[in-house]
Amino acid sequence: MFDPSLPYSPYPSDRRKWRTVPTPISPALVPFITQREGEDAAPDNLILLPHTDGQLHLHYLDEDPRDRNLRGVLWARCSFNPLDGQGQPTGRPQWKLMHPTGR
């Protein structure tokens, strides 16, 4: 809802402050879908099965609910590295292997 008591823009009037953003060399936040050094792609065990919509859909032979996101999109399997003392995954992120849209 529009609140007339608030200024039009949440940004300061001096926009020059917003032109430069410090970029860390190693981001503190790495998306969980990013493959890391030491993780290997899953073996090829994919099949095409008919779906209720009349089209063929891709499935793993031993698929379980963790293989798909909430919209039913099949995710590629990979191995997982052990966690460090803080519960974070080990291995450097492999940014070049990540699709820009996270697919």
Short mmCIF file of C-alpha atoms in Angstrom, two decimals:
data_model
loop_
_atom_site.label_atom_id
_atom_site.label_comp_id
_atom_site.label_asym_id
_atom_site.label_seq_id
_atom_site.Cartn_x
_atom_site.Cartn_y
_atom_site.Cartn_z
CA MET A 1 0.00 0.00 0.00
CA PHE A 2 1.09 3.55 -0.67
CA ASP A 3 2.08 5.50 2.42
CA PRO A 4 2.26 9.25 1.69
CA SER A 5 4.25 9.89 4.87
CA LEU A 6 7.21 7.96 3.44
CA PRO A 7 9.61 9.53 0.95
CA TYR A 8 9.15 8.50 -2.69
CA SER A 9 12.37 6.51 -2.85
CA PRO A 10 14.07 4.44 -0.14
CA TYR A 11 17.47 5.45 -1.56
CA PRO A 12 19.32 8.57 -0.44
CA SER A 13 19.14 11.59 -2.72
CA ASP A 14 22.90 11.32 -3.34
CA ARG A 15 22.94 8.26 -5.63
CA ARG A 16 26.74 8.38 -6.06
CA LYS A 17 27.00 6.40 -2.83
CA TRP A 18 25.30 3.47 -4.58
CA ARG A 19 27.50 3.32 -7.70
CA THR A 20 30.32 1.24 -6.26
CA VAL A 21 29.77 -1.96 -4.37
CA PRO A 22 32.68 -3.80 -2.78
CA THR A 23 32.99 -7.31 -4.18
CA PRO A 24 34.72 -9.92 -2.05
CA ILE A 25 37.27 -12.18 -3.73
CA SER A 26 35.66 -15.23 -2.15
CA PRO A 27 31.92 -14.76 -1.63
CA ALA A 28 30.67 -15.53 1.86
CA LEU A 29 27.50 -17.02 0.42
CA VAL A 30 27.75 -19.93 -2.02
CA PRO A 31 24.46 -21.30 -3.43
CA PHE A 32 23.84 -24.91 -2.38
CA ILE A 33 23.46 -25.92 -6.04
CA THR A 34 27.10 -25.03 -6.79
CA GLN A 35 29.32 -28.04 -7.45
CA ARG A 36 32.57 -28.05 -5.48
CA GLU A 37 36.03 -29.48 -6.06
CA GLY A 38 35.99 -33.16 -5.14
CA GLU A 39 32.33 -33.69 -6.06
CA ASP A 40 31.68 -35.87 -9.08
CA ALA A 41 28.65 -36.04 -11.33
CA ALA A 42 26.32 -38.97 -10.76
CA PRO A 43 26.49 -42.07 -12.94
CA ASP A 44 24.28 -42.15 -16.01
CA ASN A 45 21.13 -44.00 -14.96
CA LEU A 46 18.45 -41.90 -16.63
CA ILE A 47 15.36 -43.13 -18.48
CA LEU A 48 12.41 -41.56 -20.30
CA LEU A 49 8.96 -42.50 -18.99
CA PRO A 50 5.51 -41.46 -20.20
CA HIS A 51 3.85 -38.85 -18.00
CA THR A 52 0.15 -38.14 -17.40
CA ASP A 53 0.43 -35.14 -19.74
CA GLY A 54 1.16 -37.52 -22.63
CA GLN A 55 4.80 -36.49 -22.97
CA LEU A 56 7.99 -38.30 -22.01
CA HIS A 57 9.73 -37.12 -18.84
CA LEU A 58 13.27 -37.79 -17.66
CA HIS A 59 13.65 -39.97 -14.51
CA TYR A 60 16.38 -41.73 -12.57
CA LEU A 61 16.00 -45.50 -12.35
CA ASP A 62 16.16 -45.25 -8.54
CA GLU A 63 14.57 -41.80 -8.17
CA ASP A 64 13.37 -40.51 -4.81
CA PRO A 65 11.68 -37.18 -3.84
CA ARG A 66 15.03 -35.46 -3.15
CA ASP A 67 15.86 -35.70 -6.87
CA ARG A 68 13.29 -33.02 -7.79
CA ASN A 69 12.62 -29.48 -6.61
CA LEU A 70 9.20 -28.29 -5.39
CA ARG A 71 8.07 -27.73 -9.00
CA GLY A 72 9.02 -31.25 -10.06
CA VAL A 73 12.16 -30.29 -11.97
CA LEU A 74 14.73 -33.10 -12.01
CA TRP A 75 18.07 -32.13 -10.49
CA ALA A 76 21.40 -33.57 -11.52
CA ARG A 77 22.88 -35.77 -8.84
CA CYS A 78 26.40 -35.33 -7.56
CA SER A 79 28.49 -36.64 -4.72
CA PHE A 80 28.85 -34.51 -1.60
CA ASN A 81 32.06 -33.50 0.15
CA PRO A 82 32.35 -33.82 3.93
CA LEU A 83 31.43 -30.83 6.10
CA ASP A 84 33.98 -28.73 7.97
CA GLY A 85 33.92 -27.94 11.72
CA GLN A 86 31.30 -25.22 11.18
CA GLY A 87 29.00 -27.53 9.21
CA GLN A 88 29.87 -25.96 5.86
CA PRO A 89 30.69 -27.99 2.71
CA THR A 90 34.36 -28.34 1.88
CA GLY A 91 36.00 -27.84 -1.53
CA ARG A 92 36.30 -24.70 -3.64
CA PRO A 93 33.12 -23.73 -5.57
CA GLN A 94 33.27 -24.61 -9.27
CA TRP A 95 31.65 -21.42 -10.58
CA LYS A 96 32.29 -22.28 -14.26
CA LEU A 97 30.06 -25.37 -13.95
CA MET A 98 27.08 -23.43 -12.63
CA HIS A 99 24.34 -22.31 -15.04
CA PRO A 100 23.67 -18.55 -14.74
CA THR A 101 20.00 -19.14 -13.92
CA GLY A 102 20.74 -21.95 -11.47
CA ARG A 103 19.38 -24.66 -13.71
#
